[in-house]
Coordinates of C-alpha atoms in Angstrom, one line a residue:
M1 CA -85.7 9.8 81.3
L2 CA -89.2 9.4 82.5
E3 CA -91.2 11.1 85.2
R4 CA -91.8 9.2 88.6
L5 CA -94.2 6.3 88.0
P6 CA -97.2 5.8 90.3
F7 CA -97.1 2.3 91.5
F8 CA -99.5 1.2 94.1
N9 CA -100.3 -2.1 95.7
L10 CA -103.9 -3.0 94.6
F11 CA -103.8 -6.6 95.1
A12 CA -104.9 -7.0 98.7
P13 CA -108.8 -7.5 99.0
R14 CA -110.1 -9.8 101.6
T15 CA -112.2 -12.0 99.4
V16 CA -112.3 -12.9 95.6
R17 CA -115.9 -11.3 95.4
L18 CA -114.4 -8.1 96.8
L19 CA -111.7 -8.3 94.1
M20 CA -114.2 -8.7 91.4
Y21 CA -116.1 -5.7 92.8
L22 CA -113.1 -3.6 92.9
L23 CA -112.2 -4.5 89.4
S24 CA -115.7 -3.6 88.1
Q25 CA -115.5 -0.3 90.0
L26 CA -112.0 0.5 88.9
A27 CA -112.4 -0.5 85.3
Y28 CA -115.3 1.8 84.3
P29 CA -115.0 4.8 83.7
G30 CA -111.4 4.1 84.2
L31 CA -108.6 4.1 86.8
Y32 CA -109.4 7.6 87.3
G33 CA -107.6 8.4 90.5
I34 CA -104.3 6.6 89.4
T35 CA -104.4 8.4 85.9
E36 CA -105.1 11.7 87.5
Y37 CA -102.3 11.4 89.8
D38 CA -99.9 10.4 86.9
K39 CA -101.0 13.6 85.2
E40 CA -100.4 15.7 88.2
L41 CA -96.9 14.3 88.6
D42 CA -96.2 14.8 84.8
T43 CA -97.4 18.3 84.8
S44 CA -95.3 19.2 88.0
Q45 CA -92.2 18.1 86.0
I46 CA -92.9 19.6 82.6
N47 CA -90.4 22.3 83.3
L48 CA -87.7 19.7 82.6
Q49 CA -88.3 20.0 78.9
N50 CA -87.6 22.8 76.6
N51 CA -89.4 23.9 73.4
N52 CA -87.6 23.0 70.2
D53 CA -85.8 20.0 71.6
Q54 CA -83.8 18.1 69.0
F55 CA -83.1 14.3 68.9
D56 CA -81.6 11.9 66.3
F57 CA -85.1 10.3 66.0
L58 CA -88.7 11.2 66.9
I59 CA -91.1 8.3 67.4
V60 CA -94.8 9.0 67.7
G61 CA -96.5 6.3 69.7
A62 CA -95.1 4.1 72.5
G63 CA -97.1 0.9 71.5
S64 CA -95.7 -2.4 70.5
S65 CA -93.8 -1.3 67.4
G66 CA -92.8 2.2 68.7
S67 CA -91.4 1.0 72.0
S68 CA -89.6 -1.9 70.2
L69 CA -88.1 0.4 67.7
A70 CA -87.0 3.0 70.4
S71 CA -85.2 0.2 72.3
R72 CA -83.4 -1.0 69.1
L73 CA -82.2 2.5 68.1
T74 CA -81.0 3.5 71.6
L75 CA -79.2 0.2 71.6
A76 CA -77.4 1.6 68.6
D77 CA -76.5 4.7 70.5
Y78 CA -79.0 7.1 68.8
S79 CA -81.0 9.6 70.8
V80 CA -84.6 9.1 70.8
L81 CA -87.7 11.1 71.8
L82 CA -90.8 8.9 72.3
L83 CA -94.0 10.8 72.4
E84 CA -97.1 9.1 73.9
A85 CA -100.6 10.5 74.2
G86 CA -101.5 8.4 77.2
G87 CA -99.7 7.8 80.7
T88 CA -98.2 5.0 82.8
P89 CA -100.0 1.8 83.1
S90 CA -101.3 0.9 86.5
P91 CA -100.0 -2.3 88.3
I92 CA -103.6 -3.6 88.0
H93 CA -103.0 -4.1 84.2
A94 CA -100.5 -6.8 85.0
F95 CA -103.4 -8.9 86.4
P96 CA -104.3 -11.4 83.6
L97 CA -108.0 -11.6 84.5
Y98 CA -108.3 -7.9 83.8
S99 CA -107.7 -8.4 80.1
Y100 CA -111.1 -8.0 78.5
L101 CA -112.3 -5.5 81.1
Q102 CA -109.7 -2.9 80.1
N103 CA -111.6 -2.3 76.9
A104 CA -113.9 -0.3 79.2
D105 CA -110.9 1.7 80.7
L106 CA -111.4 5.2 79.2
D107 CA -107.9 6.3 80.6
V108 CA -105.9 3.7 78.6
N109 CA -108.1 3.2 75.6
W110 CA -108.8 5.5 72.5
K111 CA -112.2 3.8 72.4
Y112 CA -112.8 4.3 68.6
K113 CA -116.0 3.4 67.0
T114 CA -117.0 2.4 63.6
V115 CA -119.8 4.0 61.6
P116 CA -123.1 2.0 61.6
Q117 CA -122.5 -1.2 59.7
K118 CA -125.0 -2.1 57.0
N119 CA -124.3 -5.8 57.2
A120 CA -123.0 -6.5 60.5
C121 CA -122.9 -5.7 64.2
F122 CA -126.7 -5.9 64.5
E123 CA -126.5 -6.7 68.3
M124 CA -124.6 -3.4 68.9
N125 CA -126.4 -0.2 69.6
K126 CA -126.9 1.6 66.3
N127 CA -124.9 -1.2 64.6
I128 CA -121.7 0.5 65.8
C129 CA -118.7 -1.7 66.8
H130 CA -116.3 -0.5 69.3
W131 CA -112.5 -0.6 68.5
P132 CA -110.3 -0.5 71.4
A133 CA -106.8 0.8 70.9
G134 CA -104.1 1.4 73.6
K135 CA -103.6 5.0 74.8
V136 CA -100.8 4.4 77.3
L137 CA -97.1 3.5 77.4
G138 CA -97.1 0.1 76.0
G139 CA -100.1 0.7 73.8
S140 CA -102.4 -2.1 72.9
S141 CA -100.1 -4.6 74.6
I142 CA -101.5 -3.3 77.8
L143 CA -105.1 -3.9 76.7
N144 CA -104.9 -7.3 74.7
A145 CA -105.5 -10.9 75.9
M146 CA -101.8 -11.5 75.8
M147 CA -102.1 -14.3 73.4
Y148 CA -98.7 -15.3 71.7
L149 CA -99.5 -16.1 68.2
R150 CA -97.3 -15.4 65.2
G151 CA -100.0 -16.3 62.7
N152 CA -99.6 -16.6 59.0
V153 CA -95.9 -15.9 58.7
Q154 CA -95.7 -17.4 55.3
G155 CA -97.1 -14.2 54.0
F156 CA -93.9 -12.4 54.5
D157 CA -92.5 -14.2 51.4
E158 CA -95.5 -12.4 49.6
I159 CA -94.3 -9.1 51.0
A160 CA -90.6 -9.8 49.8
E161 CA -91.8 -10.7 46.3
K162 CA -94.1 -7.6 46.1
T163 CA -91.4 -5.2 47.2
G164 CA -88.4 -6.9 45.8
D165 CA -86.7 -6.8 49.2
N166 CA -85.4 -10.0 50.5
R167 CA -85.2 -8.6 54.1
W168 CA -88.9 -9.3 54.3
N169 CA -88.9 -12.9 53.5
L170 CA -89.8 -15.6 55.9
T171 CA -86.3 -16.9 56.6
N172 CA -85.0 -13.5 57.6
V173 CA -88.1 -12.3 59.6
L174 CA -88.3 -15.5 61.6
K175 CA -85.0 -14.9 63.1
Y176 CA -86.4 -11.8 64.7
Y177 CA -89.4 -13.5 66.3
K178 CA -87.0 -16.2 67.6
N179 CA -84.4 -13.7 68.9
L180 CA -87.1 -11.9 71.0
E181 CA -88.3 -15.1 72.7
N182 CA -87.7 -16.3 76.1
Y183 CA -90.0 -19.3 75.7
N184 CA -91.4 -21.4 78.5
G185 CA -94.7 -22.2 76.9
W186 CA -96.7 -25.4 76.3
F187 CA -94.3 -26.8 73.7
E188 CA -91.0 -28.4 74.2
P189 CA -88.1 -25.9 73.6
S190 CA -86.4 -26.6 70.3
D191 CA -85.0 -24.8 67.3
Q192 CA -88.5 -23.5 66.9
H193 CA -88.2 -21.0 69.8
G194 CA -85.7 -18.7 71.4
L195 CA -84.8 -19.3 74.9
N196 CA -82.6 -16.2 75.6
G197 CA -84.5 -13.3 74.4
S198 CA -86.2 -10.4 76.4
M199 CA -89.8 -11.2 75.6
S200 CA -91.3 -13.7 78.1
V201 CA -93.7 -16.3 77.0
E202 CA -95.4 -18.6 79.4
R203 CA -98.2 -21.1 79.3
T204 CA -101.6 -20.1 80.7
G205 CA -103.7 -22.1 83.2
I206 CA -106.5 -23.9 81.2
Q207 CA -109.8 -25.5 82.1
P208 CA -110.7 -29.2 81.7
F209 CA -113.0 -28.6 78.9
A210 CA -110.1 -27.1 76.9
E211 CA -108.0 -30.3 77.4
R212 CA -111.1 -32.1 76.0
M213 CA -111.3 -29.7 73.0
M214 CA -107.7 -30.7 72.1
E215 CA -108.7 -34.3 72.0
A216 CA -111.9 -33.3 70.0
G217 CA -109.7 -31.8 67.3
E218 CA -107.6 -35.0 67.1
E219 CA -110.8 -36.9 66.6
L220 CA -111.7 -34.8 63.7
G221 CA -108.1 -35.5 62.2
Y222 CA -106.4 -32.3 63.2
P223 CA -103.0 -32.4 65.0
V224 CA -102.4 -30.8 68.4
R225 CA -99.3 -28.8 67.4
D226 CA -97.3 -25.8 68.2
P227 CA -99.1 -22.8 66.6
N228 CA -95.8 -20.9 66.4
P229 CA -93.3 -23.1 64.5
Y230 CA -90.3 -21.9 62.8
G231 CA -92.2 -21.9 59.6
P232 CA -95.5 -21.6 58.0
Y233 CA -98.8 -21.5 60.1
T234 CA -100.8 -24.7 59.6
E235 CA -104.0 -26.4 60.5
G236 CA -104.3 -27.7 64.0
F237 CA -105.2 -27.2 67.6
A238 CA -103.1 -25.6 70.4
K239 CA -103.2 -24.7 74.1
L240 CA -102.5 -20.8 74.2
D241 CA -99.1 -19.4 75.3
L242 CA -99.2 -15.9 76.7
H243 CA -97.0 -12.8 76.8
M244 CA -96.6 -13.4 80.5
K245 CA -93.7 -13.2 83.1
N246 CA -94.1 -14.8 86.4
G247 CA -97.8 -15.1 85.9
R248 CA -98.3 -11.4 85.0
R249 CA -98.7 -9.5 81.8
H250 CA -95.5 -8.8 79.9
D251 CA -96.3 -5.8 77.8
T252 CA -94.0 -3.7 75.8
F253 CA -93.7 -0.9 78.4
Q254 CA -91.9 -3.5 80.6
H255 CA -90.4 -5.4 77.7
F256 CA -88.7 -2.4 76.0
I257 CA -89.3 1.0 77.5
L258 CA -88.2 0.3 81.2
P259 CA -85.0 -1.7 80.1
A260 CA -84.1 1.0 77.5
M261 CA -84.3 3.8 80.2
K262 CA -82.2 1.8 82.5
R263 CA -79.3 1.0 80.3
S264 CA -79.0 4.2 78.5
N265 CA -79.7 8.0 78.8
K266 CA -80.5 8.1 75.1
L267 CA -84.2 7.5 75.5
V268 CA -86.5 10.4 76.6
V269 CA -90.2 9.5 77.0
R270 CA -92.9 12.1 77.2
K271 CA -96.3 11.1 78.4
F272 CA -99.7 12.9 77.7
S273 CA -98.1 14.3 74.5
H274 CA -100.7 14.5 71.7
V275 CA -99.0 15.0 68.3
T276 CA -101.2 17.3 66.1
K277 CA -99.0 17.7 62.9
I278 CA -95.8 16.6 61.1
L279 CA -93.6 19.5 60.3
F280 CA -92.0 19.6 56.8
Q281 CA -89.2 21.7 55.1
E282 CA -89.2 22.2 51.2
N283 CA -89.1 19.1 49.0
N284 CA -91.5 17.1 51.5
E285 CA -88.7 16.7 54.1
A286 CA -89.9 16.0 57.5
Y287 CA -87.9 17.7 60.3
G288 CA -90.2 17.5 63.5
V289 CA -93.7 17.4 64.9
E290 CA -95.9 19.8 66.8
Y291 CA -97.7 18.4 69.9
L292 CA -99.8 19.5 72.9
R293 CA -98.8 18.5 76.3
H294 CA -101.0 19.5 79.4
E295 CA -102.5 22.2 77.1
K296 CA -99.2 23.7 76.1
R297 CA -98.0 23.5 72.5
Y298 CA -94.4 22.1 71.8
I299 CA -92.3 21.6 68.8
A300 CA -89.7 18.7 68.6
T301 CA -87.1 18.3 65.8
A302 CA -85.2 15.3 64.5
K303 CA -81.6 15.4 63.3
L304 CA -82.3 12.3 61.3
E305 CA -85.9 11.1 60.9
V306 CA -89.5 11.5 62.0
I307 CA -91.1 8.0 62.7
L308 CA -94.8 7.4 63.1
S309 CA -95.7 4.3 65.3
A310 CA -99.1 5.5 66.3
G311 CA -101.0 2.6 65.0
T312 CA -103.4 1.6 62.3
I313 CA -105.7 4.5 63.1
R314 CA -103.5 7.4 64.4
S315 CA -100.7 7.1 62.0
P316 CA -102.9 7.6 58.9
Q317 CA -104.8 10.3 60.7
L318 CA -101.5 12.2 61.2
L319 CA -100.4 11.8 57.6
M320 CA -103.7 13.1 56.3
L321 CA -103.8 16.1 58.7
S322 CA -100.3 16.8 57.5
G323 CA -101.4 16.7 53.8
I324 CA -100.3 13.2 52.8
G325 CA -103.5 11.2 51.6
P326 CA -106.2 11.0 49.0
K327 CA -106.3 14.3 47.3
D328 CA -110.1 14.5 46.8
H329 CA -110.8 13.6 50.5
L330 CA -108.3 16.1 51.8
A331 CA -109.6 18.8 49.5
K332 CA -113.2 18.5 50.8
L333 CA -111.9 19.2 54.2
G334 CA -109.7 22.2 53.1
I335 CA -106.4 20.4 53.6
K336 CA -103.8 21.2 51.0
T337 CA -102.5 18.1 49.6
R338 CA -98.7 17.6 49.9
I339 CA -98.6 14.1 48.4
N340 CA -101.6 12.3 46.9
L341 CA -101.3 8.7 48.3
P342 CA -104.1 6.0 49.1
V343 CA -103.8 6.6 52.9
G344 CA -106.7 4.9 54.7
Q345 CA -108.2 3.5 51.5
H346 CA -107.6 -0.2 52.2
L347 CA -108.5 -0.7 55.9
Q348 CA -108.5 -4.4 56.9
D349 CA -109.3 -6.2 60.2
K350 CA -109.3 -9.6 61.5
Y351 CA -113.0 -10.1 62.8
G352 CA -115.5 -12.8 63.2
V353 CA -118.4 -14.0 65.4
F354 CA -118.7 -14.4 69.2
L355 CA -120.3 -17.9 69.1
G356 CA -122.0 -19.4 72.0
P357 CA -122.4 -20.0 74.9
F358 CA -121.4 -23.8 74.7
L359 CA -122.5 -25.6 77.8
V360 CA -120.6 -28.4 79.5
E361 CA -120.7 -30.4 82.8
K362 CA -120.2 -28.8 86.1
Y363 CA -116.6 -28.1 87.1
Q364 CA -115.4 -28.4 83.4
A365 CA -115.2 -24.7 82.9
L366 CA -114.4 -21.6 85.1
V367 CA -117.1 -20.0 87.1
L368 CA -115.3 -17.2 89.0
E369 CA -117.4 -17.0 92.1
R370 CA -117.2 -20.7 92.5
D371 CA -113.8 -21.7 91.5
L372 CA -111.5 -18.8 92.4
R373 CA -110.5 -18.8 96.2
L374 CA -108.7 -16.2 98.4
I375 CA -105.9 -18.7 98.7
D376 CA -105.5 -18.8 95.0
M377 CA -105.2 -15.2 94.6
V378 CA -102.5 -15.1 97.4
Q379 CA -100.8 -17.8 95.5
W380 CA -100.8 -15.8 92.3
Y381 CA -99.7 -12.6 94.0
R382 CA -96.8 -14.4 95.7
S383 CA -95.6 -16.7 92.9
G384 CA -97.6 -16.0 89.7
T385 CA -98.9 -19.6 89.8
G386 CA -102.4 -21.2 90.2
P387 CA -105.7 -20.6 88.5
F388 CA -105.5 -16.8 88.7
R389 CA -102.8 -16.8 86.0
T390 CA -105.5 -17.3 83.4
A391 CA -106.4 -14.6 81.0
L392 CA -109.6 -16.5 80.0
G393 CA -108.0 -17.6 76.7
D394 CA -107.5 -21.4 76.9
G395 CA -106.9 -22.6 73.3
T396 CA -106.9 -22.1 69.6
Y397 CA -107.3 -23.8 66.3
A398 CA -107.0 -23.2 62.6
I399 CA -108.7 -24.9 59.8
I400 CA -108.9 -24.6 55.9
T401 CA -112.5 -24.7 55.0
E402 CA -113.9 -26.8 52.3
K403 CA -114.8 -23.6 50.4
A404 CA -111.3 -22.5 50.4
K405 CA -110.1 -25.9 49.2
R406 CA -112.7 -25.9 46.3
N407 CA -111.3 -22.5 45.2
N408 CA -107.6 -23.7 45.6
R409 CA -106.9 -21.3 48.7
T410 CA -104.9 -23.8 50.7
T411 CA -101.7 -22.1 51.4
K412 CA -102.9 -20.9 54.9
P413 CA -106.0 -21.4 57.2
D414 CA -108.8 -19.3 56.5
I415 CA -110.6 -19.8 59.8
H416 CA -109.0 -19.1 63.0
T417 CA -110.7 -19.7 66.3
Y418 CA -110.1 -18.7 69.9
I419 CA -111.4 -20.9 72.7
L420 CA -112.5 -18.6 75.6
S421 CA -113.6 -19.0 79.2
T422 CA -116.2 -16.3 79.7
T423 CA -118.3 -17.3 82.7
L424 CA -118.2 -13.9 84.6
T425 CA -120.0 -12.3 87.5
N426 CA -122.9 -10.0 86.9
E427 CA -120.8 -6.8 87.3
L428 CA -118.2 -8.0 85.0
R429 CA -120.5 -9.2 82.3
R430 CA -122.3 -5.7 82.4
M431 CA -119.0 -4.1 81.8
L432 CA -118.2 -6.2 78.7
V433 CA -121.7 -5.4 77.4
E434 CA -120.9 -1.7 77.8
A435 CA -117.4 -2.0 76.5
Y436 CA -118.5 -3.8 73.3
N437 CA -121.7 -1.7 72.8
Y438 CA -124.0 -4.7 73.0
K439 CA -127.8 -4.2 73.4
P440 CA -129.3 -5.2 76.7
E441 CA -131.0 -8.2 75.2
I442 CA -127.5 -9.8 74.6
F443 CA -126.7 -9.4 78.3
E444 CA -129.8 -11.4 79.0
Y445 CA -129.0 -14.1 76.3
F446 CA -125.6 -14.8 77.8
S447 CA -126.7 -14.5 81.4
K448 CA -128.8 -17.6 81.0
A449 CA -125.4 -19.3 81.1
A450 CA -124.0 -17.1 83.6
Y451 CA -123.7 -19.6 86.6
T452 CA -123.4 -22.8 84.4
D453 CA -120.1 -24.2 83.2
S454 CA -119.8 -22.7 79.7
F455 CA -117.3 -21.2 77.0
I456 CA -117.3 -19.2 73.9
Q457 CA -115.6 -19.7 70.6
L458 CA -114.6 -16.6 68.7
V459 CA -114.6 -17.7 65.1
T460 CA -112.6 -15.3 62.9
L461 CA -111.7 -14.8 59.3
N462 CA -107.8 -15.1 58.9
N463 CA -107.9 -13.4 55.4
P464 CA -111.1 -11.3 54.8
I465 CA -111.8 -10.6 51.2
G466 CA -113.7 -7.3 51.9
D467 CA -111.8 -4.2 53.2
G468 CA -113.0 -0.9 54.4
T469 CA -111.9 2.8 54.7
L470 CA -110.5 5.2 57.3
K471 CA -111.1 9.0 56.6
L472 CA -110.7 12.2 58.6
K473 CA -113.8 13.6 60.1
D474 CA -112.5 17.2 60.0
K475 CA -109.2 19.0 60.5
N476 CA -109.3 18.8 64.3
P477 CA -106.5 16.5 65.4
F478 CA -108.6 15.6 68.3
S479 CA -111.6 14.2 66.5
H480 CA -111.7 10.6 65.9
P481 CA -111.4 9.4 62.3
V482 CA -114.4 8.0 60.4
I483 CA -113.9 4.2 60.4
D484 CA -115.8 1.9 58.1
P485 CA -114.6 -1.6 58.0
R486 CA -117.4 -2.5 55.9
Y487 CA -117.9 -6.0 57.7
L488 CA -119.5 -8.8 55.9
Q489 CA -120.2 -6.7 52.9
N490 CA -118.6 -9.6 50.9
Q491 CA -120.9 -12.7 50.8
D492 CA -117.8 -15.1 50.5
D493 CA -116.6 -13.8 53.8
V494 CA -120.1 -14.5 55.2
D495 CA -120.1 -18.1 53.7
T496 CA -116.7 -18.8 55.1
L497 CA -117.7 -17.7 58.7
V498 CA -120.8 -19.9 58.4
E499 CA -118.7 -22.9 57.6
G500 CA -116.4 -21.8 60.6
A501 CA -119.4 -21.7 62.9
K502 CA -120.8 -25.0 61.8
F503 CA -117.3 -26.6 62.4
A504 CA -117.2 -25.0 65.9
V505 CA -120.6 -26.6 66.8
K506 CA -119.6 -29.9 65.3
L507 CA -116.5 -29.9 67.4
V508 CA -118.5 -29.7 70.6
E509 CA -121.6 -31.8 69.6
S510 CA -120.2 -34.6 67.3
T511 CA -117.0 -35.7 69.1
K512 CA -116.8 -38.3 71.9
S513 CA -114.4 -36.2 73.8
I514 CA -116.8 -33.3 74.4
Q515 CA -119.9 -35.5 74.6
K516 CA -118.2 -37.1 77.7
I517 CA -118.8 -33.8 79.3
I518 CA -122.1 -33.3 77.7
G519 CA -121.1 -30.3 75.4
R520 CA -123.8 -28.6 73.5
F521 CA -124.5 -25.3 71.8
S522 CA -127.0 -23.1 73.6
P523 CA -130.5 -24.0 72.6
N524 CA -131.7 -20.5 73.3
L525 CA -132.3 -18.5 70.1
L526 CA -130.3 -15.4 69.7
P527 CA -132.5 -12.1 69.9
G528 CA -133.1 -11.1 66.4
C529 CA -132.7 -14.6 64.9
E530 CA -135.9 -16.2 66.1
E531 CA -137.4 -16.4 62.6
Y532 CA -134.8 -18.9 61.6
K533 CA -134.5 -22.5 62.3
W534 CA -132.0 -23.2 65.0
K535 CA -128.6 -24.4 63.6
S536 CA -129.6 -23.8 59.9
D537 CA -127.3 -22.0 57.6
E538 CA -129.7 -19.1 57.8
Y539 CA -129.6 -19.1 61.6
Y540 CA -125.7 -19.2 61.6
E541 CA -125.6 -16.2 59.1
C542 CA -127.9 -14.3 61.3
F543 CA -125.9 -15.1 64.3
I544 CA -122.8 -14.0 62.6
R545 CA -124.4 -10.8 61.3
H546 CA -125.7 -9.9 64.8
M547 CA -122.6 -10.9 66.9
T548 CA -119.9 -9.6 64.7
I549 CA -116.8 -8.6 66.7
T550 CA -113.4 -7.3 66.0
A551 CA -110.3 -9.4 66.9
F552 CA -108.5 -6.1 67.5
K553 CA -106.1 -6.6 64.6
Y554 CA -106.6 -3.5 62.4
S555 CA -104.2 -3.0 59.5
S556 CA -103.4 -1.8 56.0
T557 CA -104.1 2.0 56.2
V558 CA -100.5 2.7 55.2
P559 CA -99.8 -0.4 53.1
I560 CA -96.2 -1.5 52.2
G561 CA -95.3 -1.6 48.4
R562 CA -92.5 -1.2 45.9
D563 CA -93.2 2.3 44.9
M564 CA -95.8 4.8 43.6
S565 CA -96.5 2.5 40.6
D566 CA -98.3 0.2 43.3
P567 CA -101.9 1.7 43.6
V568 CA -102.0 0.5 47.1
A569 CA -98.7 1.5 48.4
V570 CA -98.0 4.4 50.9
V571 CA -94.6 3.2 52.3
D572 CA -91.6 1.4 50.5
S573 CA -89.8 -1.7 51.9
H574 CA -87.8 0.6 54.0
L575 CA -91.0 1.9 55.5
R576 CA -90.3 5.3 54.1
V577 CA -93.4 7.4 53.1
L578 CA -93.4 7.6 49.3
G579 CA -92.6 11.1 48.0
T580 CA -91.2 12.2 51.3
K581 CA -87.8 12.5 53.0
R582 CA -87.0 11.5 56.5
L583 CA -90.3 10.2 57.3
R584 CA -91.2 6.6 58.0
V585 CA -94.3 4.6 59.4
V586 CA -93.3 1.6 61.6
D587 CA -96.5 -0.1 63.0
G588 CA -99.4 -2.6 62.1
S589 CA -100.7 -0.1 59.5
V590 CA -98.1 -1.0 56.9
L591 CA -99.1 -4.8 56.9
Q592 CA -102.0 -6.5 55.2
H593 CA -103.9 -9.5 56.5
R594 CA -104.0 -10.7 52.9
H595 CA -100.2 -11.3 53.5
T596 CA -99.6 -12.0 57.1
S597 CA -101.3 -11.8 60.5
I598 CA -101.1 -8.7 62.4
N599 CA -100.7 -9.2 66.2
D600 CA -98.8 -8.1 69.2
V601 CA -95.6 -10.1 68.7
T602 CA -95.6 -9.2 64.9
C603 CA -95.5 -5.6 65.8
R604 CA -92.7 -6.2 68.4
M605 CA -90.9 -8.0 65.6
L606 CA -91.6 -5.2 63.2
G607 CA -89.9 -2.6 65.6
Q608 CA -86.8 -4.7 65.6
L609 CA -86.7 -5.4 61.8
A610 CA -87.4 -1.7 61.1
G611 CA -84.6 -0.7 63.5
D612 CA -82.1 -2.7 61.6
I613 CA -83.4 -1.4 58.3
I614 CA -83.0 2.2 59.5
I615 CA -79.4 1.5 60.9
D616 CA -78.4 -0.1 57.6
D617 CA -79.8 2.8 55.7
K618 CA -77.8 5.3 57.7
V619 CA -74.6 3.3 57.1
Q620 CA -75.2 2.7 53.4
N621 CA -76.7 6.0 52.4
P622 CA -75.9 8.7 54.9
A623 CA -76.7 11.4 52.6
S624 CA -80.4 10.4 52.7
F625 CA -80.5 11.4 56.4

């Protein structure tokens, strides 16, 4: 059950330039008209709900994990209320080229911000990094670049060993990844991939320089390999596969929510529902939630369980507002502590440096105003094919640095780099600068390559040593939490990124494949780093500290562990919040980058795995529900 969805045809501009202009106007400050229409429809139908509704399960958050879990539980014939603070995604979100611009879309983005960073983000205004997070049905799967990467799956064996629960081991977890897939990507179908699942995976269109980058990797001794094998993640290069269906974004709203509503009346979805508090009975037993919807307060109760799937930022915020968190922190805000747990105390993120631009010969990279024609747009609209099916992500590679090898950290790559086409129009570049909070001089720096064939390498840490914190600002459930990732506070992380940056430049400037297209790192000095010798270690470190950027994979604010004897743990291997009854957390907040990668497909997989865990618990121990 879901109120009428506002779907419009927004894909009929007369020229590509007009399309780019339309996107720039719609994206900031948001698809205001569509969202307001969605709210009006939702408000007009609010009389369809009653206060004190009761369902088998309440799920807070309709992102990748929440929508996946809701689908799994309704398939098992349980009734589910899915509460989402945002509304319905617009058809324009299906447009692959819109990926990065959505981070400026206030109507679908929580638009969190970090506190000023002492050691990083120097090219952001006041050293504040922006952290996008989806506030819409489908969550961050609506905002992301659609990249299909499982990442360091071998870390699930570490989770299984830590918790003593073999359901988390690699062999079991990989079955869930594979069962989701309907694979039609760059690599030959085999037992490595699923072909009959509901999650569509397709190859993106890539630029000529990216083909050369694959060859350059082979020159340096790295294989071109499937980055998503049915086993551990290894070193090597790959063209990117995307969460895409017929050339369009295949988000979790389309993947899970719509099909679940069509096959069953067990799922009720309530948009624009901002949960403010978890409700408890005696003995810390959760029985429901309180939420605001169009300025009216409601209570919903669960016959079986309350499940938080609100994400790495909202889930810990709700726990702490409800009295579950660090006792000293809650006491300072006047919140009575129900259970003293390290909620938000081990925040982790995958982040790195936006390195570039890298210049290449004409017609080797994408220049939007030159290379995309009206006929290409029509082709994409009709068949999902052609150059418009790109999301500006062309390839990826992972390496184990020499530093990691010296320290015997060789079980998984420590540098993961994304190869991105980023030559945009002036309007779209300005939007990106605003979306990521860059200072004006950075716009000027990248504008020097604006109409030249060029690309970017986003060099990231797969396993940062340092971590951060997430705390409440106050008792107001509408206040954003205080986020401090403490980027680059650990010098080992800095040194690893410096080695990763040097490798990225070497790949371009020291291989025959890229030299054939005259590849080179921009000779213009980055503003703020003029005092250092170009391409020296000191220059790279300065560049990294200035151009720090998140890869949008926040985690570990509600970490999984064995029990309360684990000083880090907040949930057990069943994802039950320690010290409570009938309360679980199912989203990326329970995982740690130290174990495994946190990405869209992992969150989709997590919802399926958690659904089976919950169903097994109900069968084996019904008295606990």
